[in-house]
GROMACS .gro file of N, CA and C in nm:
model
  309
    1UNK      N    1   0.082  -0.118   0.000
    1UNK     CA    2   0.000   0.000   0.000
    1UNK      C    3   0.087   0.125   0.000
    2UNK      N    4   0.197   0.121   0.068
    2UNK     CA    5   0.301   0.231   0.072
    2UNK      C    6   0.314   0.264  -0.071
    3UNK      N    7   0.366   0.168  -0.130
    3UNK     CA    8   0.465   0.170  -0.268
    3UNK      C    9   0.326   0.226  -0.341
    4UNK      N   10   0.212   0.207  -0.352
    4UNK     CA   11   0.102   0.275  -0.441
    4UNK      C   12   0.104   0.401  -0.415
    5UNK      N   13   0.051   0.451  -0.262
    5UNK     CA   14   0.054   0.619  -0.286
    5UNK      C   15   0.225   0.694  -0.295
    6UNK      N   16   0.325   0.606  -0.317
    6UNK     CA   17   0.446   0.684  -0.337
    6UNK      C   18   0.454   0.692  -0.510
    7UNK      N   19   0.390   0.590  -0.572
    7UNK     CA   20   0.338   0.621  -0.722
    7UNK      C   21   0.260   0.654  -0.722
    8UNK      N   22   0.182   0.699  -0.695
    8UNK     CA   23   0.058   0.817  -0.689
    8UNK      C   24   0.131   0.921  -0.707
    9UNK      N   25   0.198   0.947  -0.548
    9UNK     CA   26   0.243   1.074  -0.567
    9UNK      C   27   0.322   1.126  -0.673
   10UNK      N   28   0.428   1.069  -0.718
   10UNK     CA   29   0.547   1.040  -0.832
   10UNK      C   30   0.412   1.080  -0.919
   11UNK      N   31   0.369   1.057  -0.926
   11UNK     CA   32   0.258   1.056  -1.084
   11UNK      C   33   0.193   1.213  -1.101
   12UNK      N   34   0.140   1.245  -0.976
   12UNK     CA   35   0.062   1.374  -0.968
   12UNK      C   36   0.175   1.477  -1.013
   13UNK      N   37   0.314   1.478  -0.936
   13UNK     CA   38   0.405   1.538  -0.943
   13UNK      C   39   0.430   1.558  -1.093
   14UNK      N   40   0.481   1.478  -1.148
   14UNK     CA   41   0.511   1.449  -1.300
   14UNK      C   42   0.385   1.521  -1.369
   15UNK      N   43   0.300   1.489  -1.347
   15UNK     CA   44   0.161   1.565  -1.428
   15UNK      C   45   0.148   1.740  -1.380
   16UNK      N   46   0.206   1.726  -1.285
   16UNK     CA   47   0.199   1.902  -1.278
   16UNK      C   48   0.347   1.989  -1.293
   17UNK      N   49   0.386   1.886  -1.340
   17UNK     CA   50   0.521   1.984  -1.392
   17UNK      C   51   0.519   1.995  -1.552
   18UNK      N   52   0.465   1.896  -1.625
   18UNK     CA   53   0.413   1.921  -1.749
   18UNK      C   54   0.373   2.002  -1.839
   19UNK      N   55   0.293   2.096  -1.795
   19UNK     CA   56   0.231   2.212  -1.803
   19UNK      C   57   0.388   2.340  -1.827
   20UNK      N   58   0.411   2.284  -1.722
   20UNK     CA   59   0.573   2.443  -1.758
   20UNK      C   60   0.634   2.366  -1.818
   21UNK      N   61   0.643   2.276  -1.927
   21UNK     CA   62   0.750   2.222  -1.964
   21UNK      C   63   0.717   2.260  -2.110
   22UNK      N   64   0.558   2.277  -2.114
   22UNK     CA   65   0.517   2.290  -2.269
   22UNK      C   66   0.502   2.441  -2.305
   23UNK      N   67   0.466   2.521  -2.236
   23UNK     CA   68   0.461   2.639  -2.223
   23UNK      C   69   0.664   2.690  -2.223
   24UNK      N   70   0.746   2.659  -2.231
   24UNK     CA   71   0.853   2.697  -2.230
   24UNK      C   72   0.899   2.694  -2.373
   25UNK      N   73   0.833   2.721  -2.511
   25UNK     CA   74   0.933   2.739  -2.602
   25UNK      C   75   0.920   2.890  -2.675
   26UNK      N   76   0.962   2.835  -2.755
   26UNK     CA   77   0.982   2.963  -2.876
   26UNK      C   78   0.875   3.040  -2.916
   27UNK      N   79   0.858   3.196  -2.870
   27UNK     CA   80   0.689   3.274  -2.873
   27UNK      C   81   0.651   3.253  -3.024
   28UNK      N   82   0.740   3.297  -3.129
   28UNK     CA   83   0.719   3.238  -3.239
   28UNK      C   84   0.696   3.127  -3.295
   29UNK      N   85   0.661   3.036  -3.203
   29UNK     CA   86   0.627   2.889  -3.305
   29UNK      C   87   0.534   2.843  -3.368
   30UNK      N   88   0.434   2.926  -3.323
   30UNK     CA   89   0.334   2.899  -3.446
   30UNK      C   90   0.352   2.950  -3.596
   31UNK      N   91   0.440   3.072  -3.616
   31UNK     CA   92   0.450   3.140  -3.693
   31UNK      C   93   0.524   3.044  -3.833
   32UNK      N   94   0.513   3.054  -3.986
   32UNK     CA   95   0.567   2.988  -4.058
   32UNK      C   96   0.683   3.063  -4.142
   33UNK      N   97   0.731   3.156  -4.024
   33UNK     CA   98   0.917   3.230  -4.083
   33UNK      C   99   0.965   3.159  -4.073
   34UNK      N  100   1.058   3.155  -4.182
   34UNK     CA  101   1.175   3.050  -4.176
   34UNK      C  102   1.302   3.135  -4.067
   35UNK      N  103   1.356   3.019  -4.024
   35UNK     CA  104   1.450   3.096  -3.960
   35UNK      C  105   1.653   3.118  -4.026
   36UNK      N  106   1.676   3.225  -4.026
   36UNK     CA  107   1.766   3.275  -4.081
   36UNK      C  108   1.900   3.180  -4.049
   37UNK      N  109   1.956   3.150  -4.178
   37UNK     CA  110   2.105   3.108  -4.153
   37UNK      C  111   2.228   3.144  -4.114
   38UNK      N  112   2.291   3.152  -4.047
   38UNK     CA  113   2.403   3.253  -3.984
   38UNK      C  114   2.498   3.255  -4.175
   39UNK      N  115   2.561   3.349  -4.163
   39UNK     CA  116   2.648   3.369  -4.253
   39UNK      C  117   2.744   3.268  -4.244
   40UNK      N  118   2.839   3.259  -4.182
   40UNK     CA  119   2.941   3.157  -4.166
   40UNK      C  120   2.894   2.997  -4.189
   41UNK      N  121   2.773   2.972  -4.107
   41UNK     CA  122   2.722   2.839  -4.144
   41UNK      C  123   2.704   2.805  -4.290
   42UNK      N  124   2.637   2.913  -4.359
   42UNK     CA  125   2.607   2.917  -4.527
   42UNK      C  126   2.722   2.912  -4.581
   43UNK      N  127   2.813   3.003  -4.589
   43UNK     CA  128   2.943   2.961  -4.636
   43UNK      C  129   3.022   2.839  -4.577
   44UNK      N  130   3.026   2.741  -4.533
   44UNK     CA  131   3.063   2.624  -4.475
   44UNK      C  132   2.969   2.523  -4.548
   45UNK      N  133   2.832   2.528  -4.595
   45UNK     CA  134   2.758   2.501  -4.619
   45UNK      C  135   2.787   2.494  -4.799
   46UNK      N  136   2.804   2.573  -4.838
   46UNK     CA  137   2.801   2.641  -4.975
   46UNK      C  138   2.954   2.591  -4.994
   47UNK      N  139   3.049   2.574  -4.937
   47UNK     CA  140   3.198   2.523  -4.967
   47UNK      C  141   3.158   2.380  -4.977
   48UNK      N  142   3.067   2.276  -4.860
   48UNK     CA  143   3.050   2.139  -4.914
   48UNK      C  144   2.971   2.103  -5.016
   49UNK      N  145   2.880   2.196  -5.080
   49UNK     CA  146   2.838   2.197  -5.234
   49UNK      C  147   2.907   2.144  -5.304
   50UNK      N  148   3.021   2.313  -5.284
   50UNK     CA  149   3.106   2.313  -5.387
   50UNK      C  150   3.252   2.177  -5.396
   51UNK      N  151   3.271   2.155  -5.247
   51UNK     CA  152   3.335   2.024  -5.323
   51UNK      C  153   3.292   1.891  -5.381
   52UNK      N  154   3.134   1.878  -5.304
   52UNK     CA  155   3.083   1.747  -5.350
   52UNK      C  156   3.056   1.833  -5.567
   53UNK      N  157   3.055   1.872  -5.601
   53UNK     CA  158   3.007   1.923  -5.743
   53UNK      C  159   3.176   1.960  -5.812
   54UNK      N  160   3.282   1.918  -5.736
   54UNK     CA  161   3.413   1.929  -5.805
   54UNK      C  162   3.430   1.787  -5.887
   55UNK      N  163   3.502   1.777  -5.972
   55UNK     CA  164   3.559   1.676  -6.084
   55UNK      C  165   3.710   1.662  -6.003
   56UNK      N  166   3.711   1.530  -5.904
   56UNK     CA  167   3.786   1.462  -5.844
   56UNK      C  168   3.878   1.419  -5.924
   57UNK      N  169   3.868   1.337  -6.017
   57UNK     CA  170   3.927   1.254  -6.114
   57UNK      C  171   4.064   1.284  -6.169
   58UNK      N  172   4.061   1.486  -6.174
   58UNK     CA  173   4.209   1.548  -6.190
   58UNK      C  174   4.301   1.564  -6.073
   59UNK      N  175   4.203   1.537  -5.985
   59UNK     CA  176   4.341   1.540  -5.815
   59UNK      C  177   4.426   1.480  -5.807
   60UNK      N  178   4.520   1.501  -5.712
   60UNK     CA  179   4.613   1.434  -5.729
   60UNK      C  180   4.615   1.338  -5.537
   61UNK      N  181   4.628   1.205  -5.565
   61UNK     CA  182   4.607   1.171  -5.386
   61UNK      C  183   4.611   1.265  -5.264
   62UNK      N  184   4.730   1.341  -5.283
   62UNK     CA  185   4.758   1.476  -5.169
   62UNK      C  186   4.627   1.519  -5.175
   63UNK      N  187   4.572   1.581  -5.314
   63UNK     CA  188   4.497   1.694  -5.336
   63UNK      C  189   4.383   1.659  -5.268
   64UNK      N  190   4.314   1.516  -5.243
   64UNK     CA  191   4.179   1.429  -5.254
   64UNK      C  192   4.212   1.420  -5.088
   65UNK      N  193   4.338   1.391  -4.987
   65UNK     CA  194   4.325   1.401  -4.900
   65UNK      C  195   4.285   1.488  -4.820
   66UNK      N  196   4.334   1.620  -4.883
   66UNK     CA  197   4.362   1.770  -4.804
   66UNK      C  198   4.168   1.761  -4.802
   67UNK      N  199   4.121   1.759  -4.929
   67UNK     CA  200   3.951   1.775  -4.938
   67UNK      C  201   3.872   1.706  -4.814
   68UNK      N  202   3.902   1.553  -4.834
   68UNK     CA  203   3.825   1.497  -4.687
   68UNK      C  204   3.869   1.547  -4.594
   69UNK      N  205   3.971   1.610  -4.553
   69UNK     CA  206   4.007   1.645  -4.441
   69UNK      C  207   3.947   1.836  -4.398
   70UNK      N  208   3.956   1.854  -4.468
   70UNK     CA  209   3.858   1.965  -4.524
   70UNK      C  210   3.710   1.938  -4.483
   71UNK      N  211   3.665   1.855  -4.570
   71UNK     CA  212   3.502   1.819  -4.558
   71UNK      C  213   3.452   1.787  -4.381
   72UNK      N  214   3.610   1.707  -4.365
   72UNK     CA  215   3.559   1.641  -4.184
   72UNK      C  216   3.570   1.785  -4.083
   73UNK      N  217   3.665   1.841  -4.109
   73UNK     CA  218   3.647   2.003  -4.041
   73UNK      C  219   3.500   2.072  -4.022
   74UNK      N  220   3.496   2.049  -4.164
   74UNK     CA  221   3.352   2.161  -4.187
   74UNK      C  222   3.261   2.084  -4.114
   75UNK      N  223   3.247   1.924  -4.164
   75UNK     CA  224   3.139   1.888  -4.065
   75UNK      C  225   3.130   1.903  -3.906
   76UNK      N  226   3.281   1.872  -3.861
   76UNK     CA  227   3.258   1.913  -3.789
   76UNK      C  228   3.199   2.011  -3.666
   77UNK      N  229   3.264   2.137  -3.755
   77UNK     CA  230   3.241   2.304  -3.717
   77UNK      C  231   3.058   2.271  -3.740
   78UNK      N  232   2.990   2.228  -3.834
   78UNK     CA  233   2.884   2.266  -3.816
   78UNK      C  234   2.828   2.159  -3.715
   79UNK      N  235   2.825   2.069  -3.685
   79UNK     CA  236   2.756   1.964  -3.600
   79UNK      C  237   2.806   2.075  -3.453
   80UNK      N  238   2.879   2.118  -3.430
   80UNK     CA  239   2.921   2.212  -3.282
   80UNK      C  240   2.863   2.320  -3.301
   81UNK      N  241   2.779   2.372  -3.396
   81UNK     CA  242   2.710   2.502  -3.417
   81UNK      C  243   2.582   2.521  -3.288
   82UNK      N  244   2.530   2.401  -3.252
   82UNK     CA  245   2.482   2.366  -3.094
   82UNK      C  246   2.315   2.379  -3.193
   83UNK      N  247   2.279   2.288  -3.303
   83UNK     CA  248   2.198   2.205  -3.333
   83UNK      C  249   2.164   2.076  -3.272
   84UNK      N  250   2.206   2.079  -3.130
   84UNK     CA  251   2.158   1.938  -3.047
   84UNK      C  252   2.035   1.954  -2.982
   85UNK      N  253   1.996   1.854  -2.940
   85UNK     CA  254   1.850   1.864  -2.835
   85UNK      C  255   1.951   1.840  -2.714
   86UNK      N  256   1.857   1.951  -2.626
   86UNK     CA  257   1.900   1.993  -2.451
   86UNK      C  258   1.762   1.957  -2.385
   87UNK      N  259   1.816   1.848  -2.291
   87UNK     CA  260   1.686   1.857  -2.199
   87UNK      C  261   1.766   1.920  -2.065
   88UNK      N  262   1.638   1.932  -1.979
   88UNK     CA  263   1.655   2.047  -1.866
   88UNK      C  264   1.622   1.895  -1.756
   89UNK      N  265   1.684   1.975  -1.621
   89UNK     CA  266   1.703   1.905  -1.499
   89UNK      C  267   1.572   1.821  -1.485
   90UNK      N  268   1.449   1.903  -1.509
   90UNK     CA  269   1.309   1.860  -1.471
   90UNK      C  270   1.238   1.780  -1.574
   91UNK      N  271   1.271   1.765  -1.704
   91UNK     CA  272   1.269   1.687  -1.827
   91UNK      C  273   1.303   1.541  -1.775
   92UNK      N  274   1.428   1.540  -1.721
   92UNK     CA  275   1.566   1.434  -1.690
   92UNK      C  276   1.465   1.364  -1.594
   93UNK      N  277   1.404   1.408  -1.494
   93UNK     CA  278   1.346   1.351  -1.403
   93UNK      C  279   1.199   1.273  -1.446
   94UNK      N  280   1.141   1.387  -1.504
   94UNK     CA  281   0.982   1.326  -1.556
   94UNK      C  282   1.041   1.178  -1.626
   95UNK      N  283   1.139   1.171  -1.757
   95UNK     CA  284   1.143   1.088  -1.802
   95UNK      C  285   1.189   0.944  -1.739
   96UNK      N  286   1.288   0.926  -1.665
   96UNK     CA  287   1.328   0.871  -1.545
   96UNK      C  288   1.163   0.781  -1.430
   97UNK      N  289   1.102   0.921  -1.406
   97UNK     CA  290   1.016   0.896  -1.300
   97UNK      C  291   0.914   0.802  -1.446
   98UNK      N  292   0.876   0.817  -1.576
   98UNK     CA  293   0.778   0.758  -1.625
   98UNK      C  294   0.853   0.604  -1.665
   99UNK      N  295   0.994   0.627  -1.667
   99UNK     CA  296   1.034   0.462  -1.680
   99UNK      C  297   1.037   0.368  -1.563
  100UNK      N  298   1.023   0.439  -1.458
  100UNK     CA  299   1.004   0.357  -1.323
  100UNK      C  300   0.880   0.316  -1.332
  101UNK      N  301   0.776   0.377  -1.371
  101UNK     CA  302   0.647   0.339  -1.328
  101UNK      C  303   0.575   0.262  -1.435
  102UNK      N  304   0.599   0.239  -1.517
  102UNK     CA  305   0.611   0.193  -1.666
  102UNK      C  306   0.641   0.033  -1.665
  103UNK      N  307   0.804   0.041  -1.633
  103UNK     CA  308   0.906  -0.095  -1.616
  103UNK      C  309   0.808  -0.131  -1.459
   0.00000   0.00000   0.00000
């Protein structure tokens, strides 16, 4: 009987933190603006165009290395542009608290 109202409680909790979790984004999201590309990203962007649309075939091995090594940079730089999903302390928990009660 313990272990029920301590998932009870766990449950109510989780259901009323919900509410601020959805209400926390972007005031614009309903809106259908696109959102603007930083300059630097576009040009990083616009350079892996331009090497995937180069004629390889005249390189020379050096030349074909320097490129992938090139290409892995850029990808890099853009994957760190901080295009990741962030969850927050209280996210971490809801999800946690719904696999306990779940499993």
């Amino acid at each position: 009987m313990k272990k029920f109202r301590l998932y009870l409680m766990m449950t109510i909790v989780s259901l009323c933190a919900l509410p601020t979790v959805t209400y926390a984004g972007d005031k614009n999201s309903g809106t259908t603006e696109s959102k603007e590309i930083p300059v630097e990203v576009q040009n990083k962007l616009d350079r892996l165009e331009e090497i995937k649309e180069m004629d390889k075939s005249d390189l020379s091995r050096v030349e074909k290395k320097e490129l992938r090594k090139e290409v892995r940079i850029i990808k890099a730089d853009l994957k760190s542009t901080g295009n990741g999903v962030y969850l927050s302390v209280g996210a971490i928990i809801i999800i946690v608290l719904l696999l306990i009660l779940l499993l």
